[in-house]
XYZ file of C-alpha atoms in Angstrom:
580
model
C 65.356 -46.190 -31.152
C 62.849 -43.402 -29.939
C 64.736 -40.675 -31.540
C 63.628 -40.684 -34.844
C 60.111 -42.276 -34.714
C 58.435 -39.425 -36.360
C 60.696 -40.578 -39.395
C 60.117 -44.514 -39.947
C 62.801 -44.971 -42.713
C 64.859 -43.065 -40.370
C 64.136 -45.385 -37.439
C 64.798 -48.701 -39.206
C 68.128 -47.303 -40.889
C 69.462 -46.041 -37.395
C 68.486 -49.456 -35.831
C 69.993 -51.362 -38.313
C 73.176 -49.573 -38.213
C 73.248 -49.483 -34.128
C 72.235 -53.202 -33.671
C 73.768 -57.112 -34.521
C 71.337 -58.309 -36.857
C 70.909 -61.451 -34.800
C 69.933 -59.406 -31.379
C 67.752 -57.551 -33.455
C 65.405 -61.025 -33.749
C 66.274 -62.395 -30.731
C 65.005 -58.916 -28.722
C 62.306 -58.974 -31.933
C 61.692 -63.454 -30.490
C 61.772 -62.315 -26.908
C 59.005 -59.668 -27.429
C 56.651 -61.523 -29.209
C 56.798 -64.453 -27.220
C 56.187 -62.606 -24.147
C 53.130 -60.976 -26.192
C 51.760 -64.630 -26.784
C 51.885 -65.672 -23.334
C 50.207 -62.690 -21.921
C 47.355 -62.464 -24.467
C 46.969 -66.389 -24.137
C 46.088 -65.600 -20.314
C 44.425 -61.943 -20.847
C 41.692 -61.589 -18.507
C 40.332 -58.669 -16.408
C 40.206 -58.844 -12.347
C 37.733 -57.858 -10.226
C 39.876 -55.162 -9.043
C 40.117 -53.565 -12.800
C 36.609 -53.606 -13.287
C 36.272 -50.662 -10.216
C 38.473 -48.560 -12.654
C 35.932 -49.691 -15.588
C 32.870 -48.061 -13.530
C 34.833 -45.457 -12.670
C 35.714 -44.589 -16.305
C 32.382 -45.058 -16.829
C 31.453 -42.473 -14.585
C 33.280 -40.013 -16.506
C 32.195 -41.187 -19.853
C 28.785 -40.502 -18.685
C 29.720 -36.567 -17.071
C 29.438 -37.785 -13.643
C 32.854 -36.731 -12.358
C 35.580 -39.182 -11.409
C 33.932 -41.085 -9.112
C 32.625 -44.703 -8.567
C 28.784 -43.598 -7.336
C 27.342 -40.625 -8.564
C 26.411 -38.987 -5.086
C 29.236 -39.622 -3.326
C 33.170 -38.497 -4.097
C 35.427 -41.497 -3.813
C 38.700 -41.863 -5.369
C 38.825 -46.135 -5.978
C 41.660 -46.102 -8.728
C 45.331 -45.785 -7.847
C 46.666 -45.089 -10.729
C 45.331 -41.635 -11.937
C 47.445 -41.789 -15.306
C 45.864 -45.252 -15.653
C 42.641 -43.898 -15.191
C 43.127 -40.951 -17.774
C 44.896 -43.699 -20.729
C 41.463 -45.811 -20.033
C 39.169 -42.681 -20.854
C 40.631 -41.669 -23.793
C 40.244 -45.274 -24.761
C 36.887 -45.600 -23.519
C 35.727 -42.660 -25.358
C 35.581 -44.690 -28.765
C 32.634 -46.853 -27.723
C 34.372 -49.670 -27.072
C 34.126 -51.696 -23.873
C 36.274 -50.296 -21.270
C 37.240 -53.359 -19.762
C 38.713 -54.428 -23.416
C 40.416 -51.466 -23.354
C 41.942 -52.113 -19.991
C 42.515 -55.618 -21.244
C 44.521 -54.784 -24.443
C 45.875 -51.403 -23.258
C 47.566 -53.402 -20.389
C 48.787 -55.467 -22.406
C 50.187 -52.766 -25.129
C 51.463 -51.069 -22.223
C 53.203 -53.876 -21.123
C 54.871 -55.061 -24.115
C 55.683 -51.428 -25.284
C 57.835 -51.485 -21.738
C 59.624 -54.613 -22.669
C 60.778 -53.771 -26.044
C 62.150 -50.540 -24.665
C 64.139 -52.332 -21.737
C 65.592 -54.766 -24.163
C 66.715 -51.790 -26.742
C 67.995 -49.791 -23.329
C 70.140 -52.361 -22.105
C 71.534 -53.140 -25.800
C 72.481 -49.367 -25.512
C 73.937 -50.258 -22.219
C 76.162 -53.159 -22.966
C 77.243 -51.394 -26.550
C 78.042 -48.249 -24.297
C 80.164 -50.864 -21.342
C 81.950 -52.473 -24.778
C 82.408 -49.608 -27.585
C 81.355 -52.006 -29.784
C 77.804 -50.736 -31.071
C 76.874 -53.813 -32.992
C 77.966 -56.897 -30.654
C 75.833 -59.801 -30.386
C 73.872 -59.481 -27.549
C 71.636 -62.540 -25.764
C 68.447 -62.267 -23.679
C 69.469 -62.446 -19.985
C 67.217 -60.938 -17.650
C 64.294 -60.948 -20.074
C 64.116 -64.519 -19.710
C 62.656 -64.087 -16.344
C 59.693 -62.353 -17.960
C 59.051 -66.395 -19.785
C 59.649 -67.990 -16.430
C 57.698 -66.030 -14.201
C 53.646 -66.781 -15.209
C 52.465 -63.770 -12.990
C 54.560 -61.426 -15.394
C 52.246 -62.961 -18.239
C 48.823 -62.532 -15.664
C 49.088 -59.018 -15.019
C 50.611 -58.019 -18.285
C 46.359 -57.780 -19.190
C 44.019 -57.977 -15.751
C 42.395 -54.519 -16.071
C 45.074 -53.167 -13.499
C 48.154 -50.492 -14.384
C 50.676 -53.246 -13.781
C 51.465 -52.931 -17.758
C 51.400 -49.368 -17.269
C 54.084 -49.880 -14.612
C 56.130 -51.716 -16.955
C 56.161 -49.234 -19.746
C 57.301 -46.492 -17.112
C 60.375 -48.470 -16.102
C 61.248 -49.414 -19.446
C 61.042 -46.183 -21.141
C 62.792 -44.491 -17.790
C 65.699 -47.210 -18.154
C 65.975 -46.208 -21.839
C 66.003 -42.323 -21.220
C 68.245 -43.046 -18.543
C 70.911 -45.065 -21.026
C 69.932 -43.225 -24.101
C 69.653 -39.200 -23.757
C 70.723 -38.526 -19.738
C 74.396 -40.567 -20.164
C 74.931 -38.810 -23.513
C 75.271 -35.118 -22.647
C 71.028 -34.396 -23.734
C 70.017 -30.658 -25.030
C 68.419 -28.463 -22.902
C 64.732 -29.848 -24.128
C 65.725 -33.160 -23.766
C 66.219 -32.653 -19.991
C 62.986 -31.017 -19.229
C 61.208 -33.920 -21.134
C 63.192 -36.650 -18.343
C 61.968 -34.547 -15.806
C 58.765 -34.299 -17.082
C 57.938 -37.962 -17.532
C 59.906 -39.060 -14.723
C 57.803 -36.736 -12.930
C 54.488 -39.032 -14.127
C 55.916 -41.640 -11.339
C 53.469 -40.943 -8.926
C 50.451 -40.595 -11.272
C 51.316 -44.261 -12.055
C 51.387 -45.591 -9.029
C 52.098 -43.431 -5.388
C 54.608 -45.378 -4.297
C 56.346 -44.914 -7.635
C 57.784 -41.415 -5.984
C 60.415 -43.639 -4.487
C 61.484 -45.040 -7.803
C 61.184 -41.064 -9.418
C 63.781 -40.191 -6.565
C 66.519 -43.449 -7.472
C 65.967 -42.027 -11.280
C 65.694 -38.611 -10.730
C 69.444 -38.736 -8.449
C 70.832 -40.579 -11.352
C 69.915 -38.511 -13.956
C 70.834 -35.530 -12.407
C 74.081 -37.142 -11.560
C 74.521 -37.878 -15.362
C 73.403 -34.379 -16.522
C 75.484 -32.068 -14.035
C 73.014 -29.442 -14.591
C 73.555 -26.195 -12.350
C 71.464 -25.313 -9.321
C 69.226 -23.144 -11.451
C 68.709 -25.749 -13.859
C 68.059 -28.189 -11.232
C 65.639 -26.138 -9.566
C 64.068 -25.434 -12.857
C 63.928 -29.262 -13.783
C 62.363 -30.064 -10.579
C 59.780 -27.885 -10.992
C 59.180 -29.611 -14.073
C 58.724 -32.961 -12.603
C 56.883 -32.015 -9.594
C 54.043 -29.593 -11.135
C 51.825 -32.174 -12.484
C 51.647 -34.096 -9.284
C 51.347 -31.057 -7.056
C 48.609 -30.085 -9.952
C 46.650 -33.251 -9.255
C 47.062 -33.255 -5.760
C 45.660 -30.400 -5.359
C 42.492 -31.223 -7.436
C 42.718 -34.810 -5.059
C 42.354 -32.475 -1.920
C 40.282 -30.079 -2.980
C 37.494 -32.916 -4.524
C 37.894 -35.788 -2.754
C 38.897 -34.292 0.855
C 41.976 -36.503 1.194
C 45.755 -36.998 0.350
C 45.923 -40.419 -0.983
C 43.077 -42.230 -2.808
C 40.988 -44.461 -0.791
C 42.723 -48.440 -1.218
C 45.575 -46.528 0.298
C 43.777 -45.829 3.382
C 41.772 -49.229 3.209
C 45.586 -51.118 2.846
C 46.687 -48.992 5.838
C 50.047 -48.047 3.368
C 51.171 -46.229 6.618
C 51.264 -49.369 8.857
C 54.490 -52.300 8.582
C 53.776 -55.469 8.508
C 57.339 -56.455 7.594
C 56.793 -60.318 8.495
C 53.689 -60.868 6.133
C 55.987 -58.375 3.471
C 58.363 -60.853 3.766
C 56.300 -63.863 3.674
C 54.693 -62.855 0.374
C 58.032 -62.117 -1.768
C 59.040 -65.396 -0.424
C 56.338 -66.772 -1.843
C 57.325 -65.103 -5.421
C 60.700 -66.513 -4.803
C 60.404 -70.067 -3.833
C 57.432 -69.977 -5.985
C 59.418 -69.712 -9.414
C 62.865 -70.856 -8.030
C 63.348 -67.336 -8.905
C 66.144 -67.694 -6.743
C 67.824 -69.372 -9.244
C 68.047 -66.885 -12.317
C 68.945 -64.656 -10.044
C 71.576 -65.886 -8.464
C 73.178 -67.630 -11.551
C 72.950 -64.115 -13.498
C 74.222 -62.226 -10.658
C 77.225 -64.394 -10.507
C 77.741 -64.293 -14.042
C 77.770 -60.454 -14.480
C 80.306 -59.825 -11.474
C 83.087 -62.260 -12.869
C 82.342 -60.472 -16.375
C 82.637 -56.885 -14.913
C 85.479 -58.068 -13.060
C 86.970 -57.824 -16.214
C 86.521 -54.986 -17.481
C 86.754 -51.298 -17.165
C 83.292 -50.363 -17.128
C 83.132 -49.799 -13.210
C 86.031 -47.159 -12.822
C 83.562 -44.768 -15.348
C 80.981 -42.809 -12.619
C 78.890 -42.883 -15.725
C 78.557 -46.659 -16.826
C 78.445 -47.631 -12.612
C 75.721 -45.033 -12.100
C 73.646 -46.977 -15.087
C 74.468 -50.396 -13.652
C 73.503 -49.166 -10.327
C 70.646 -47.095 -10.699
C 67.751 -49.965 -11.241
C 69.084 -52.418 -9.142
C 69.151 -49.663 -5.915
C 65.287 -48.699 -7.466
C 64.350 -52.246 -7.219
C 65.774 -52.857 -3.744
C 63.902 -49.720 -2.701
C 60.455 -50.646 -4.328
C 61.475 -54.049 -2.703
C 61.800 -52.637 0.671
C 58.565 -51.267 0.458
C 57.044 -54.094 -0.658
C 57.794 -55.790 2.504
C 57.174 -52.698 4.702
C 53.477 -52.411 4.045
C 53.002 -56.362 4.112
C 53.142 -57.049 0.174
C 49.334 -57.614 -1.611
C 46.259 -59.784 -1.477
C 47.475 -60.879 -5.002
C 49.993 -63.395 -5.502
C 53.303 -61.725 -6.748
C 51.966 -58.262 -8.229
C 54.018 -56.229 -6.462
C 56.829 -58.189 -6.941
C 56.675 -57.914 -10.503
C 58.266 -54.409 -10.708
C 60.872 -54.964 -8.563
C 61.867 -58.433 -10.196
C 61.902 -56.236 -13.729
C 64.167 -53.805 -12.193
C 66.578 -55.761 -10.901
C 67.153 -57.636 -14.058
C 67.407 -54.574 -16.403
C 71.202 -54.201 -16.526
C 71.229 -57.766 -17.909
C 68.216 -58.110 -19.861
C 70.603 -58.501 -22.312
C 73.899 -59.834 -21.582
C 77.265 -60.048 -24.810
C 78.446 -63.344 -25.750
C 81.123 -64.129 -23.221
C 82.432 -67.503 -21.916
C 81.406 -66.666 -18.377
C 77.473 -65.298 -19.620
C 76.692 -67.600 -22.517
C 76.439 -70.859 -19.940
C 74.406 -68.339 -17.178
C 71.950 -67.371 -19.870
C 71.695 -71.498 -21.006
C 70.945 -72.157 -17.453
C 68.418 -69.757 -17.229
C 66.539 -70.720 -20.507
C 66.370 -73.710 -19.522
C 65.183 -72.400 -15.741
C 62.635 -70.884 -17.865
C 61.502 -73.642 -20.149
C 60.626 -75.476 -16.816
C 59.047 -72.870 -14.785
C 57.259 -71.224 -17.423
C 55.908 -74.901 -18.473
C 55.232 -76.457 -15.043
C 53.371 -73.672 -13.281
C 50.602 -75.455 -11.497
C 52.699 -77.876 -10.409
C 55.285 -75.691 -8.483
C 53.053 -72.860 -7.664
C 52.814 -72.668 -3.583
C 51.327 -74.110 -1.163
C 47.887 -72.602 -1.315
C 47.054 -74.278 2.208
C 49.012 -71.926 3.784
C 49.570 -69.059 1.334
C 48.798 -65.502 2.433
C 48.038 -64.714 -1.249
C 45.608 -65.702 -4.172
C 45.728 -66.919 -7.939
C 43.381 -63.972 -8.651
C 43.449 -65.024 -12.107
C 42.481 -68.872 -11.644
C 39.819 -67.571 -8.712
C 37.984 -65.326 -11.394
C 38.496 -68.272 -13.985
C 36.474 -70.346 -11.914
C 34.035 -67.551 -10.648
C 33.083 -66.557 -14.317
C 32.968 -69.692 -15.764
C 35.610 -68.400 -18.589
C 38.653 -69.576 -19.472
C 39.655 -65.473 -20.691
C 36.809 -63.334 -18.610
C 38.199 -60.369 -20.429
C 35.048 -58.128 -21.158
C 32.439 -56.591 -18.829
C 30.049 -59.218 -19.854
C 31.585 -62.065 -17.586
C 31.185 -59.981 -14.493
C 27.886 -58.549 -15.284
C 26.447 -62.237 -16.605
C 28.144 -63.474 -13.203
C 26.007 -60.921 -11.200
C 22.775 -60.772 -13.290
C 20.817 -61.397 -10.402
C 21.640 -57.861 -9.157
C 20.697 -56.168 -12.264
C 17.143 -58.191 -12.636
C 16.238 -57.671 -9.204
C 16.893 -53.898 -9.546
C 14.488 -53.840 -12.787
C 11.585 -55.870 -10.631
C 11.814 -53.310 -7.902
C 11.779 -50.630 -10.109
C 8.783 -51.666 -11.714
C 7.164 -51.931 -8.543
C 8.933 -48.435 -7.287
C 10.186 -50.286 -4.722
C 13.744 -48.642 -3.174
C 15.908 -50.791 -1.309
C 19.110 -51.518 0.129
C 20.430 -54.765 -1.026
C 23.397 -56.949 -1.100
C 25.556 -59.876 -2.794
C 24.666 -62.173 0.477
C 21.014 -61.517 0.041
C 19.752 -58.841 2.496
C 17.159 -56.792 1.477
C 15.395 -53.934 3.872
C 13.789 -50.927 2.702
C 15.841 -47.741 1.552
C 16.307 -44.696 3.088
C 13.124 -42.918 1.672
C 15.702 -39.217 2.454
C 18.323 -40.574 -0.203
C 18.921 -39.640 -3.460
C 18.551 -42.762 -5.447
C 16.570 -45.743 -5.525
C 19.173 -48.739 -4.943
C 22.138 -49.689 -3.014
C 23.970 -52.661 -3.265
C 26.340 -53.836 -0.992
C 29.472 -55.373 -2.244
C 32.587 -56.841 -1.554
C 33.393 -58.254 -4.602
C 32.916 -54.563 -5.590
C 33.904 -54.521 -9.548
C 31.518 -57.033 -10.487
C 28.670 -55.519 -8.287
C 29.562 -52.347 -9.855
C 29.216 -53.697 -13.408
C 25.921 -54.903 -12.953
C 24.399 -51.652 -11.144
C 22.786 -48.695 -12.815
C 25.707 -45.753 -12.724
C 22.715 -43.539 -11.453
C 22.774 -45.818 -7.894
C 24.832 -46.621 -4.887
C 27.433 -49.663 -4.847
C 28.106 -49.946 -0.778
C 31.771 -50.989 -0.791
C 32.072 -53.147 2.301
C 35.962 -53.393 2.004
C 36.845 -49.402 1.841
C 37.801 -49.497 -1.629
C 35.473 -47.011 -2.711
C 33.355 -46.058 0.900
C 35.279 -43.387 3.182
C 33.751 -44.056 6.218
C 35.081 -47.711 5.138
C 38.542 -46.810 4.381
C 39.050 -44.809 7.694
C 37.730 -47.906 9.778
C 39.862 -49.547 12.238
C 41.134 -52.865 11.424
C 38.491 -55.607 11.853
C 40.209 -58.343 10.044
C 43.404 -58.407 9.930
C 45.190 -60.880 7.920
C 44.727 -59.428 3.929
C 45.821 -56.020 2.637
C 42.933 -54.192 1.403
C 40.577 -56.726 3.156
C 41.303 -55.521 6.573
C 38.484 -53.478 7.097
C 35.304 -55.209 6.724
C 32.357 -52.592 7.281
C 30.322 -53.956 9.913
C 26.714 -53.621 8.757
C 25.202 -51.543 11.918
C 26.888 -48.441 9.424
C 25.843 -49.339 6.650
C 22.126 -50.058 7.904
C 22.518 -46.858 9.463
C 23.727 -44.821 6.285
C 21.025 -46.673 3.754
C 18.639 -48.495 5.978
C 15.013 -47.266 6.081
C 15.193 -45.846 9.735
C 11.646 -46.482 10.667
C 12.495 -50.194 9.684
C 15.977 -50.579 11.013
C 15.624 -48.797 13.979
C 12.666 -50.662 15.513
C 13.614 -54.447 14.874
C 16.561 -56.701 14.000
C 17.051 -57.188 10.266
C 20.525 -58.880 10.637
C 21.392 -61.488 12.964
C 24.304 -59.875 15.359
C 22.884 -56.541 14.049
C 20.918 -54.863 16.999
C 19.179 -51.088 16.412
C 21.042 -49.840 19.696
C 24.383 -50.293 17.233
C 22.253 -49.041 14.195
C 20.974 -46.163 15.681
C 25.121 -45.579 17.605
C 26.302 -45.373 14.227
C 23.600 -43.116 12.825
C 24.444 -40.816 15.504
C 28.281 -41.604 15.511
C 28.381 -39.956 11.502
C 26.530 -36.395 12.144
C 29.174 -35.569 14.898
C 32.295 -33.689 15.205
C 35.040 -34.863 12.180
C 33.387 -38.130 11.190
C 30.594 -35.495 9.907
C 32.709 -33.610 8.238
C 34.354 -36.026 6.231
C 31.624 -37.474 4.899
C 30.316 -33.892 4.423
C 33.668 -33.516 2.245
C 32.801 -36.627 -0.398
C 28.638 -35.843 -0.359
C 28.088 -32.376 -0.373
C 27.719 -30.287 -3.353
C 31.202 -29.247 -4.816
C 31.149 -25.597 -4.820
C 34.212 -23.249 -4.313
C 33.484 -23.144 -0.553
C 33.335 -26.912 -0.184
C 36.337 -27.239 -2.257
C 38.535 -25.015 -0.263
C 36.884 -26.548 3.015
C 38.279 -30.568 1.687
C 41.593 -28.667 0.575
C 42.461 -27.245 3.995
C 41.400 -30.091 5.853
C 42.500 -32.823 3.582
C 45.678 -33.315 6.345
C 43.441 -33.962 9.401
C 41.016 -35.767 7.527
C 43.451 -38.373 5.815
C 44.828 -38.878 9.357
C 41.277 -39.902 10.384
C 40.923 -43.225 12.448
C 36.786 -44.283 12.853
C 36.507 -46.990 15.440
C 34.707 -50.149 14.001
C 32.361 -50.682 16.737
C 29.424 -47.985 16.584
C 29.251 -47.330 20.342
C 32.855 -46.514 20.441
C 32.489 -44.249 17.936
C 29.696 -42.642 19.354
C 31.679 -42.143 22.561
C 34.675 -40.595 20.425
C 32.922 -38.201 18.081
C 29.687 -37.348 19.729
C 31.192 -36.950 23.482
């Protein structure tokens, strides 16, 4: 169906002729009612609105950054990041365009899965026009997270549109002999894997083995079309290196991606599971497609198993990850992509006597999941995830917080206390839990806020100021912390506040007397002393010093050591390790 878009009459005519008429409305019914569900619970998480501030960082020629005088990289999806600055660039607000370009994203990626496995099945059958019914895709109705993060500010729908257009390349062009052009344009956008997400190089690998499988291409062809993938990545990670002084952005470092947690992984697709009784669909489909298969020929081509094979080994993979590094802070999110992988092959399934009663059973799974979510969701008690959504429901007030306005009208209190002191050309360090001491009178701007809930502080201060991440999001000294609490992925590493009065606090005020209960100047003035020693020096050199070709090479050829960087949490210990 991608073929001959720059020809609409084309398009429609080929459609027509390649597809039932009735699986043309039901994949036409399935779309749009996905579409309804996730605009009818669009909102924008705390967690997109960092990639709003950072886009409005760039907007306003201040680099890629979340603070103006210091070099963080927050976002984790750089191709995200890009698609929400050329939106962004119109005027409108950002956080609608993460909003409603999640959400395009999203349903773009469904529409193409349903059209690639229609390809599929007409491909397993040699009958191009066979009525086809929506399998897997019901999972997308059942499944209310699928609907949440189809919008939320975050590249989830990005995510989406990458698998789907991958599984349709895959089906469409690489098991059908593609032209020479046509290869280098699958290597070159399943090259983009990474920029989506990092951990997206894993599912690049599953696809890249199959299509190469499918192509036969000789060795230098291969070498050529890996090149082609992998120059864009290397491209950016170079930049990554050479201006932000690490390897991986900085929620990488704050999540500890390196570490397993493989019980709390487990724990939190089990959640997703027993959730949903995703179990179910799953199960019932899985059944269903083996006694169809069973009879048929499709398996003994290497082609049609390689197709059949090739997401469900990606989602296992992704899944296996998933559980490694101890799943997310946000009820089923990574989930999501491996759930949509593992259905693909039977998004759509043919009319069969053994897959029309599977794909009534799981409509009707569907009906009641998709219907009775609060009812069934988990038990929140003892959860080791959160409704993000419902949480920033509540917070805001809103029943769709899907602009900038519901964070910064949630956090006015930052923004009007900023304008008093500027009035009064006051400069201070401040914070969502109310702690105000003088500002470091050395520092280049007047305000620092403190923030854990760092998208909404971030919406609410001036660009032109400091927004203290206290989780490591967007603060490398943060990130490189040791953990403090444990227990939450990307909440692990709480900055104590001896650093941070240290790094912002007025030292004739914060060195002399106790500002902080539990804060003492001996650990204020450790710290201070911990940061212009040895390596912790240097990296914070690498984010805050002037980029110049010097400094860039300096971040580049250190980037290694300094992504390996482990700070200890408590000043004195530091002290000891970097200042001898």
């Amino acid at each position: 169906p991608l073929l001959d878009t720059v020809n609409p009459v084309r398009a429609v005519g080929a459609i027509q002729r390649r597809y039932h008429p009735v699986t043309l409305v039901l994949i036409a019914a399935t779309t749009l009612t996905y579409a309804a569900l996730a605009y009818r619970r669009r909102w924008i998480a705390d967690d997109g609105m960092i990639a709003v501030r950072t886009v409005r960082q760039i907007l306003a020629g201040n680099g890629p950054l979340y603070s103006p005088h210091e070099r963080a990289e927050t976002d984790t999806s750089t191709l995200w990041t890009v698609l929400l600055t050329i939106g962004g660039s119109s005027g409108i607000d950002v956080a609608r365009v993460a909003v409603f370009g999640g959400l395009l994203c999203a349903i773009g990626g469904v529409l193409a899965a349903l059209f690639a496995t229609a390809r599929l099945h007409a491909r397993l059958s040699a009958r191009p026009r066979q009525l086809l019914l929506p399998g897997g895709a019901l999972v997308l109705l059942g499944v209310s997270p699928f609907w949440d993060y189809a919008t939320s500010g975050l590249e989830t729908g990005l995510e989406i549109l990458w698998l789907g257009l991958s599984w349709l390349l895959l089906v469409a062009w690489c098991a059908e002999s593609p032209g020479t052009k046509r290869q280098y344009a699958i290597a070159f956008y399943l090259g983009l894997a990474p920029l989506v997400r990092p951990e997206f190089a894993l599912l690049e690998a599953v696809f890249g083995v199959a299509a190469w499988f499918l192509i036969r291409p000789g060795l230098r062809r291969t070498v050529l079309l890996f090149v082609t993938a992998e120059a864009l990545p290397l491209l950016y990670e170079v930049f990554r290196a050479g201006y932000y002084g690490e390897l991986v952005p900085l929620p990488a470092l704050a999540k500890s991606a390196s570490r397993s947690q493989w019980n709390r992984g487990w724990r939190y697709v089990e959640e997703t599971l027993k959730g949903y009784f995703l179990w179910i669909p799953l199960a019932i489909l899985l059944i269903a497609v083996i006694a169809h298969l069973m009879k048929k020929s499709a398996l003994k081509t290497r082609s049609t198993t390689i197709l059949l094979a090739t997401p469900v080994v990606a989602g296992l993979v992704l899944g296996l990850y998933v559980v490694k590094v101890g799943g997310d802070f946000m009820h089923a999110r990574m989930v999501l992509p491996v759930v949509f992988l593992l259905v693909l092959p039977v998004f759509l399934v043919p009319v069969t006597a053994v897959l029309v009663p599977a794909v009534t059973a799981t409509a009707v799974w569907a009906a009641y999941s998709g219907a009775t979510y609060s009812v069934h969701f988990y038990d929140q008690k003892h959860a080791i995830s959160e409704d993000e959504r419902l949480g920033y429901q509540q917070w805001t007030g809103r029943t769709n917080p899907d602009t900038s306005a519901a964070y910064t009208n949630r956090e006015r209190g930052i923004g009007e206390a900023i304008a008093s002191w500027a009035a009064h050309g006051q400069r201070v360090l401040t914070s969502e839990g109310g702690i105000d001491v003088p500002l470091d009178p050395s520092l280049p701007y007047s305000f620092a806020v403190a923030a854990g809930r760092l998208g909404a502080a971030g919406a609410e201060t001036p660009l032109s100021d400091e927004v203290v991440d206290t989780l490591g999001l967007a603060n490398p000294l943060g990130a490189h912390l040791t953990v403090t609490t444990p227990g939450r992925p990307g909440h692990e590493k709480e900055l104590p506040w001896a650093w941070i009065l240290a790094e912002y606090g007025d030292p004739a005020v914060v060195d002399t007397k106790v500002v902080l209960d539990g804060t003492t100047p001996d650990q204020v003035r450790a710290a201070r002393h911990a940061m212009s020693c040895g390596s912790l020096k240097e990296l914070l050199d690498s984010t805050r010093q002037p980029m110049t070709p010097g400094r860039f090479w300096s971040n580049l050829t250190g980037a290694m050591d300094r992504t390996a960087l482990v700070v200890p949490a408590d000043p004195f210990a530091a002290e000891k390790k970097f200042c001898g």
